[in-house]
Every structure is written in structure tokens, then in C-alpha cells.
mmCIF file of C-alpha atoms in Angstrom:
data_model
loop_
_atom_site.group_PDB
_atom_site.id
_atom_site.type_symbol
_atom_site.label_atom_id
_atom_site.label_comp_id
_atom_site.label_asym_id
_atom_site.label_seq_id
_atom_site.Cartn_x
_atom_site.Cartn_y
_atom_site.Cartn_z
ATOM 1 C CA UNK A 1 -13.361 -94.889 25.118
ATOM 2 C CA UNK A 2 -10.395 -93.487 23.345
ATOM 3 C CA UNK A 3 -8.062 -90.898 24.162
ATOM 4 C CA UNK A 4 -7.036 -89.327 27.758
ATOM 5 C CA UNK A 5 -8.696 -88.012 30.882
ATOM 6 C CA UNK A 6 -7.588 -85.904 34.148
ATOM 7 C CA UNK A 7 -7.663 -88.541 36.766
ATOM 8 C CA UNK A 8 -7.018 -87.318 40.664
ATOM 9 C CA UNK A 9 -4.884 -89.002 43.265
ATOM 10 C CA UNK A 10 -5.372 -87.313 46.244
ATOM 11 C CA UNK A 11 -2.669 -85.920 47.922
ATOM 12 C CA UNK A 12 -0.520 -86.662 44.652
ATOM 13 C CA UNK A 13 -2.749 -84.303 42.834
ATOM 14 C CA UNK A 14 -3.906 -84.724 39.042
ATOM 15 C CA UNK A 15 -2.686 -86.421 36.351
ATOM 16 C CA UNK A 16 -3.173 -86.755 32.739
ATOM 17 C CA UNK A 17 -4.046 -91.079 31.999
ATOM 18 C CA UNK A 18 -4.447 -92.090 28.723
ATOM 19 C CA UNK A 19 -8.062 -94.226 28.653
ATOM 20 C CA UNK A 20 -6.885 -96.570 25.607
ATOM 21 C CA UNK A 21 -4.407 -99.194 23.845
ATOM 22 C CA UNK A 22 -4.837 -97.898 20.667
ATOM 23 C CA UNK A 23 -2.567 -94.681 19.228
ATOM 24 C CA UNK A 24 -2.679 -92.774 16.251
ATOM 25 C CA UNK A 25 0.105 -91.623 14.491
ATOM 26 C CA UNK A 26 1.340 -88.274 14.616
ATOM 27 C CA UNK A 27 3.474 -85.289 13.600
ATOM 28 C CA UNK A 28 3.012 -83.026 16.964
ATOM 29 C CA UNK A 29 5.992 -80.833 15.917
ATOM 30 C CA UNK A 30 4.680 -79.940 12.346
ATOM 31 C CA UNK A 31 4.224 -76.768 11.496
ATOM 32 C CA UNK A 32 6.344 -75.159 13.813
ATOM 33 C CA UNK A 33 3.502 -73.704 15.784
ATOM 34 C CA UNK A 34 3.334 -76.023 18.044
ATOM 35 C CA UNK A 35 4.740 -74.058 21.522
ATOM 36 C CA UNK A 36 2.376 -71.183 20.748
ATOM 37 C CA UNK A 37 -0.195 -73.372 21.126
ATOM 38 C CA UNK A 38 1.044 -74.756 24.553
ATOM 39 C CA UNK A 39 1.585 -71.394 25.735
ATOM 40 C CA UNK A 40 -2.480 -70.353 25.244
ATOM 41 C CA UNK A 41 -3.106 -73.563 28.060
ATOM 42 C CA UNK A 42 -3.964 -72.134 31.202
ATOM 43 C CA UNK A 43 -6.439 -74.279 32.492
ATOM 44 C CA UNK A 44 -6.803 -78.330 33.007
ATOM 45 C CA UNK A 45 -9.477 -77.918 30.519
ATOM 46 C CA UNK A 46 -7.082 -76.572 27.768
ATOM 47 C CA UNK A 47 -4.594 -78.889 28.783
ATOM 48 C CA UNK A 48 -6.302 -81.844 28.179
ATOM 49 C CA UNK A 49 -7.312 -80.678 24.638
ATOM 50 C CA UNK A 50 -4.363 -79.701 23.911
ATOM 51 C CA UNK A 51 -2.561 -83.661 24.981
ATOM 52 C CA UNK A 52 -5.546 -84.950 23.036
ATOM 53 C CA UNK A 53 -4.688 -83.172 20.064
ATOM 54 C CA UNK A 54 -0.491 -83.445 20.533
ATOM 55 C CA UNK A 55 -0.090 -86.506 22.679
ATOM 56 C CA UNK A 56 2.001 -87.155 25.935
ATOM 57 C CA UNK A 57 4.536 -83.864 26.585
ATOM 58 C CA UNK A 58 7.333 -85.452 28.625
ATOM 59 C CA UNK A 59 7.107 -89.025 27.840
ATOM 60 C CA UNK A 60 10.826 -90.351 26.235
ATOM 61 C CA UNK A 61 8.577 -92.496 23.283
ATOM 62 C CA UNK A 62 4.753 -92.070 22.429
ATOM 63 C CA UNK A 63 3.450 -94.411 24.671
ATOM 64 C CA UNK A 64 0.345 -96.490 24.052
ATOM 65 C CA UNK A 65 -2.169 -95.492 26.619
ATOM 66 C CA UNK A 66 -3.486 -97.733 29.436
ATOM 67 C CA UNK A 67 -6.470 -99.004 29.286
ATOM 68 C CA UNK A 68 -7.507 -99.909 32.827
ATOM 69 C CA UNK A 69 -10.306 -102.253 33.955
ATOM 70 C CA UNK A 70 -10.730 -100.459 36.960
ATOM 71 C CA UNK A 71 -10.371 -97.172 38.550
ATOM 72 C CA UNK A 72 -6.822 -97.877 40.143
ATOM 73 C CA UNK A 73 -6.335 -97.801 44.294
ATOM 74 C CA UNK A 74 -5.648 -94.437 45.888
ATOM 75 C CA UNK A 75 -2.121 -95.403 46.823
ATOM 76 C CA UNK A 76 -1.423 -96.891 42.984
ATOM 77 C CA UNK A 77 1.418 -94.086 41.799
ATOM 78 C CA UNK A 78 0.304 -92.343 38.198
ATOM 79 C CA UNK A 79 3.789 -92.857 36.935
ATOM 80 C CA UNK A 80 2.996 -96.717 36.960
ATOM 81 C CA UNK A 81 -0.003 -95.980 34.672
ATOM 82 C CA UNK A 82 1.862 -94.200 32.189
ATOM 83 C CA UNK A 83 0.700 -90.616 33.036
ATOM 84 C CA UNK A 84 1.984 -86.929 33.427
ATOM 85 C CA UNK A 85 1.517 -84.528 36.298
ATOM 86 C CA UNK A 86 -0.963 -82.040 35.176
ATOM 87 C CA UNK A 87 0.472 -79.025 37.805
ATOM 88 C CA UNK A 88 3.650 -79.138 36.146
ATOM 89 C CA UNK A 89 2.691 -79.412 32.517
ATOM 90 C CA UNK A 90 0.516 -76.160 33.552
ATOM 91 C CA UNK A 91 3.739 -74.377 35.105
ATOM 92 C CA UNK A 92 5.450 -75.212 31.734
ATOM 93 C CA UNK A 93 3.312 -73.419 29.640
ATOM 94 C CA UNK A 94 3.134 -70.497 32.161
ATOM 95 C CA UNK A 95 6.621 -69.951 31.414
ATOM 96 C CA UNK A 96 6.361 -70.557 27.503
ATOM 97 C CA UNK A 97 4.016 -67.962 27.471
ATOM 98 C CA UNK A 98 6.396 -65.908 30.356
ATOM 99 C CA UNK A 99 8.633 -66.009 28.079
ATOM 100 C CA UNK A 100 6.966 -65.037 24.455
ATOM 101 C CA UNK A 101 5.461 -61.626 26.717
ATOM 102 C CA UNK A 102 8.710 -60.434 28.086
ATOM 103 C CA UNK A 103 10.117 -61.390 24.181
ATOM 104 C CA UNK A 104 7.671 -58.971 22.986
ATOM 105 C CA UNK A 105 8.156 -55.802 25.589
ATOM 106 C CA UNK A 106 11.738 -56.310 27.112
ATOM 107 C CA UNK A 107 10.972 -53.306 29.541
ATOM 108 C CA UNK A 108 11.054 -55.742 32.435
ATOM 109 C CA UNK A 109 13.292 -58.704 33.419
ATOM 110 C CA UNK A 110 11.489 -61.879 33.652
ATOM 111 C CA UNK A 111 10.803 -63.096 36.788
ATOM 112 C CA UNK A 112 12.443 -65.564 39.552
ATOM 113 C CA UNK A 113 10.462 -68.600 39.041
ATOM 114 C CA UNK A 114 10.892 -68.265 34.991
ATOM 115 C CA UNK A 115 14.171 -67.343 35.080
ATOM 116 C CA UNK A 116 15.121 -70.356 37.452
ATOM 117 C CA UNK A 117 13.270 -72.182 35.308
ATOM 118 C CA UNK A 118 15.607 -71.080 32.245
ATOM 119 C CA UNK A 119 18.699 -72.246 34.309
ATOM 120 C CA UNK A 120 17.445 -75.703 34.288
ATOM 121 C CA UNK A 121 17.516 -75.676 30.814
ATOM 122 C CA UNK A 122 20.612 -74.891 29.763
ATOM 123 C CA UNK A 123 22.066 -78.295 31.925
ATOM 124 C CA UNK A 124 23.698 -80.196 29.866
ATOM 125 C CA UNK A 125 21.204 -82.543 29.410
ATOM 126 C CA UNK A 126 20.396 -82.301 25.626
ATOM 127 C CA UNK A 127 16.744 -82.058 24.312
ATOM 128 C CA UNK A 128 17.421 -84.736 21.785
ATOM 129 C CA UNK A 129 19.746 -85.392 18.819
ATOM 130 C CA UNK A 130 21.237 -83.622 15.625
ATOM 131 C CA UNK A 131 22.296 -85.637 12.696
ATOM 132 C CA UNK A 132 22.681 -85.111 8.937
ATOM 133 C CA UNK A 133 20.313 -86.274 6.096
ATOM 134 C CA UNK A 134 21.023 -86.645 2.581
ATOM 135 C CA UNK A 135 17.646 -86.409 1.387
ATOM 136 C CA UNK A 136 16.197 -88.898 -1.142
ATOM 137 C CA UNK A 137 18.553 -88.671 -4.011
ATOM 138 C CA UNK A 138 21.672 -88.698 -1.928
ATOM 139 C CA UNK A 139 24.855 -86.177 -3.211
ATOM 140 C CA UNK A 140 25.487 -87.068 -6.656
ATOM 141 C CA UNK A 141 25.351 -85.129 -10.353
ATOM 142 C CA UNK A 142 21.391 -84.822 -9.844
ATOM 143 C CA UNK A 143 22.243 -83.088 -6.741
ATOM 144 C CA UNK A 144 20.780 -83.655 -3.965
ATOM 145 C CA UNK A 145 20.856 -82.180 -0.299
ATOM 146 C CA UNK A 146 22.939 -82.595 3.345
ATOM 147 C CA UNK A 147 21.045 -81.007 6.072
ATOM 148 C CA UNK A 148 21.538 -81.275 9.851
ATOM 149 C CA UNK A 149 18.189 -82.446 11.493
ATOM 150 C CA UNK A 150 16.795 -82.115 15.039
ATOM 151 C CA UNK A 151 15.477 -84.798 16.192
ATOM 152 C CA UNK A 152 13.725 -84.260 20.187
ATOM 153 C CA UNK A 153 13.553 -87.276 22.531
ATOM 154 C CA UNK A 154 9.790 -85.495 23.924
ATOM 155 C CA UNK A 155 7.434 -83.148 22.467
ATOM 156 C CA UNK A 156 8.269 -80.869 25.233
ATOM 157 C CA UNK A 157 11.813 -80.361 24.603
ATOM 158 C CA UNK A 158 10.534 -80.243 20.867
ATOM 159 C CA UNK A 159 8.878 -77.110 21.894
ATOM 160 C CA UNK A 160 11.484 -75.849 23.478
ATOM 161 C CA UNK A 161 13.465 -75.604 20.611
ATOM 162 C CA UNK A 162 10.865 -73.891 18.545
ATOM 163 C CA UNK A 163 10.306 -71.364 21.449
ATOM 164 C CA UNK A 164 13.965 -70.723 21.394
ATOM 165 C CA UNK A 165 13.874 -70.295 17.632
ATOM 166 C CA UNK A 166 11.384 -67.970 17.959
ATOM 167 C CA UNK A 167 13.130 -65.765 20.433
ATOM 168 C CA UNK A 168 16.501 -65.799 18.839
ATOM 169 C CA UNK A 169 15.130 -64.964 15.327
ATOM 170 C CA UNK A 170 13.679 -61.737 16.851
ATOM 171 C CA UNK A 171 9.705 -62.508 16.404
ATOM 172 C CA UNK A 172 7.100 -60.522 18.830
ATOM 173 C CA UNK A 173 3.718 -61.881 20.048
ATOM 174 C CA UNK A 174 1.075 -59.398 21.040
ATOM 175 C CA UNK A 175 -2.051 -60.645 23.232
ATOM 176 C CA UNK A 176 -5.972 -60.413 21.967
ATOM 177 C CA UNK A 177 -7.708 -57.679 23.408
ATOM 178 C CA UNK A 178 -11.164 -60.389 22.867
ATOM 179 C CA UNK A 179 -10.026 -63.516 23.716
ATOM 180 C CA UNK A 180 -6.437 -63.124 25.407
ATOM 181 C CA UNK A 181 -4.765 -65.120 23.399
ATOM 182 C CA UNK A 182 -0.892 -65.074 21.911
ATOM 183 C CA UNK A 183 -0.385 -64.429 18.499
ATOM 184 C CA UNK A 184 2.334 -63.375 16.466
ATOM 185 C CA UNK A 185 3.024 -60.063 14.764
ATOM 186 C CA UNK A 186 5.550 -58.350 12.604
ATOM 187 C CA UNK A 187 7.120 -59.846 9.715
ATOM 188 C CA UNK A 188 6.391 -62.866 8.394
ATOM 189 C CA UNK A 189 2.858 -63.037 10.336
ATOM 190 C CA UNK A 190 0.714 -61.031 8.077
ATOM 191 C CA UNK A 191 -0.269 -58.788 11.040
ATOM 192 C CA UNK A 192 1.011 -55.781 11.960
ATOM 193 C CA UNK A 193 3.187 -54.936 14.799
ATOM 194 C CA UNK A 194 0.906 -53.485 16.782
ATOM 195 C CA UNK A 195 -1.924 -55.463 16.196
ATOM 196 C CA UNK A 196 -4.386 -55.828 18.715
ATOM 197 C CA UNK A 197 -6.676 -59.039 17.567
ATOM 198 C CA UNK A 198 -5.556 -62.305 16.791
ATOM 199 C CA UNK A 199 -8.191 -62.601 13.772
ATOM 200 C CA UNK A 200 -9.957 -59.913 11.437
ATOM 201 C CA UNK A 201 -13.002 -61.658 13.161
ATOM 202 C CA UNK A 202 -12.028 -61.049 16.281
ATOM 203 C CA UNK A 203 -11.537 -57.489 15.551
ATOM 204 C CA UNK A 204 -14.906 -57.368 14.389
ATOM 205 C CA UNK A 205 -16.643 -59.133 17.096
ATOM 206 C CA UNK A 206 -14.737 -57.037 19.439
ATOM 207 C CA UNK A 207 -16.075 -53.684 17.649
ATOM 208 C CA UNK A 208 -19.645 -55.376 17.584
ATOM 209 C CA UNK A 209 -19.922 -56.036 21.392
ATOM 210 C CA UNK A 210 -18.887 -52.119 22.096
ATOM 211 C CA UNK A 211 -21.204 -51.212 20.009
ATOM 212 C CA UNK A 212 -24.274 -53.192 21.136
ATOM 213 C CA UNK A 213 -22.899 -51.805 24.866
ATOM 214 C CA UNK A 214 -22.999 -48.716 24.323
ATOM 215 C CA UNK A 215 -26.707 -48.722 22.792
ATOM 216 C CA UNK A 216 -27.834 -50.532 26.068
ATOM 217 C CA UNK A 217 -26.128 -47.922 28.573
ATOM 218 C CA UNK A 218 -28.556 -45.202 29.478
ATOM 219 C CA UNK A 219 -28.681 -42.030 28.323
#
């Protein structure tokens, strides 16, 4: 069976194996939605949809996932079978989505745990390279471009840049008062600021629901 699974280790906890040799190409990063995305996964559940649809988060090069003949020992270590530690992909999007709350309402400081978190970030470590592309043409009478391009060594640190993109450029997320999750409002969204559903059908379920409640409550 293709694709990826939440596999247990005991004390070690859970991690996220892929179940196959075979990969499929992919452009995780386009868009540019891709952090708001990972900041809606809250729950192993979401998590593993969300790797199934993206791929690997911290991995240095898309690996090809393992396929194993047999369920491995208890004392086999995940990292040897290519797979990522599903607690701390969670705490990563906690802090994505930390961080687009507090962008929206800065009334409060964030807290310890995201802000340490933050601190880590700014080591010099890099989240990939920068270099300059010409485009097709090249420079020349025709034209042509030169534009610097990011290129991320993981799709985490790919999604770090777009979440810091995001905050720098000024843009506010509101949650759904249905489903809970992040959207974004304000311009360039198509939603107003203080929006309070992620989707005019959303809005309309939401109105539904009341209304249906307050016909069953007694008179």
C-alpha cells in the first residue's frame, strides 16, 4: 500500500513511516499557502493527511519511503526507517498557528514556549539557499529577467519563510466561528477584516444550525 502511516514505538512515541518505494513528484511549496495549512493540524489524524498530501516536513531531500517486510522490532530506532517524530511536527504547527493568532490581535505577547521557539530560529543556521535566475531568455535586447530565488533545504523551513512573509507584509487571520479554522482576511483575501467564517458556506451552515436550534428549544 502506498503512502505513510503513524507507526508507535513505545517509549519513543509515534512516528510518521512512509509504507512505500515509490514517490510522486511534487511542488509542496506552491501556492504559497502552504503554512496555513500546517497551522489547521492539530491532531495525528490531520497530520497524517496533511504529510500525505505535502510529503516528509523535516527531511533534507524527499526521501523514497520504506517499504518494510515486517513490522520492525520494538528497539529498531524510527530515524533508521526514514521517519519523523509525530509530537514534534504537532508542536510545530502549534506555534505556526501561535504565531498567525497573536499576528492578528497583538494585545498579548506570545508566550514562553513560542517565543523560545522563535529564538531557535533566528540561529544562524539558514533555511536553505538564495541565488539568482535569469529566466528563460537570459538578459539580452528581448529582455529578459534576474530574480533572486529561495530555494529551502525542507518543506518545513519552506514554511517558515512563507509564515514570515506573511507576518512581515502585515496580513491578519481570523478563526471560523463553525469549524475553527485559520483563514485570512483583509486585503488581498476577498474577505473582510472582520470576517467571522472561512467560507460563504460556512456562514450559511452556521446560520442554518441556529436556526434549526432554536425551533427545537421549548417554548
Amino acid at each position: 500500500m502506498l503512502g505513510y502511516e503513524i507507526k508507535r514505538f513505545g517509549r519513543l512515541g509515534a512516528y510518521i513511516l512512509g509504507r512505500s518505494d515509490k514517490t510522486v513528484p511534487l511542488n509542496p511549496l506552491a501556492g504559497g499557502q502552504t503554512y496555513l495549512a500546517f497551522a489547521q493540524v492539530d491532531s495525528e489524524e490531520r497530520l497524517l493527511r496533511f504529510v500525505e498530501l505535502h510529503g516528509f516536513l523535516e527531511h533534507k531531500k524527499t526521501p523514497k519511503p520504506v517499504r518494510r517486510k515486517a513490522d520492525p522490532p520494538f528497539e529498531l530506532l524510527p530515524e533508521q526507517a526514514d521517519g519523523e517524530r509525530v509530537k514534534d511536527l504537532l508542536e510545530q504547527a502549534l506555534r505556526f498557528r501561535e504565531i498567525l493568532q497573536w499576528n492578528t490581535n497583538r494585545k498579548e505577547r506570545l508566550s514562553e514556549e513560542a517565543m523560545a521557539w522563535i529564538e531557535c530560529l533566528l540561529e544562524p543556521e539558514g533555511l536553505g539557499r538564495v541565488y539568482l535566475d535569469l529566466g528563460p531568455s537570459g538578459l539580452g535586447p528581448a529582455g529578459g529577467s534576474l530574480r533572486p530565488v529561495f530555494k529551502p533545504d525542507t518543506l518545513l523551513n519552506g514554511m517558515l519563510w512563507q509564515l514570515a512573509l506573511a507576518v512581515s507584509s502585515g496580513k491578519h487571520f481570523r478563526t471560523c466561528t463553525l469549524c475553527g479554522s485559520l483563514f485570512q482576511v483583509g486585503s488581498g483575501s476577498g474577505r473582510r477584516v472582520h470576517a467571522k467564517y472561512c467560507s460563504r458556506e460556512h456562514r450559511a451552515l452556521f446560520h442554518s444550525l441556529n436556526r434549526s436550534k432554536n425551533a427545537r428549544a421549548p417554548a
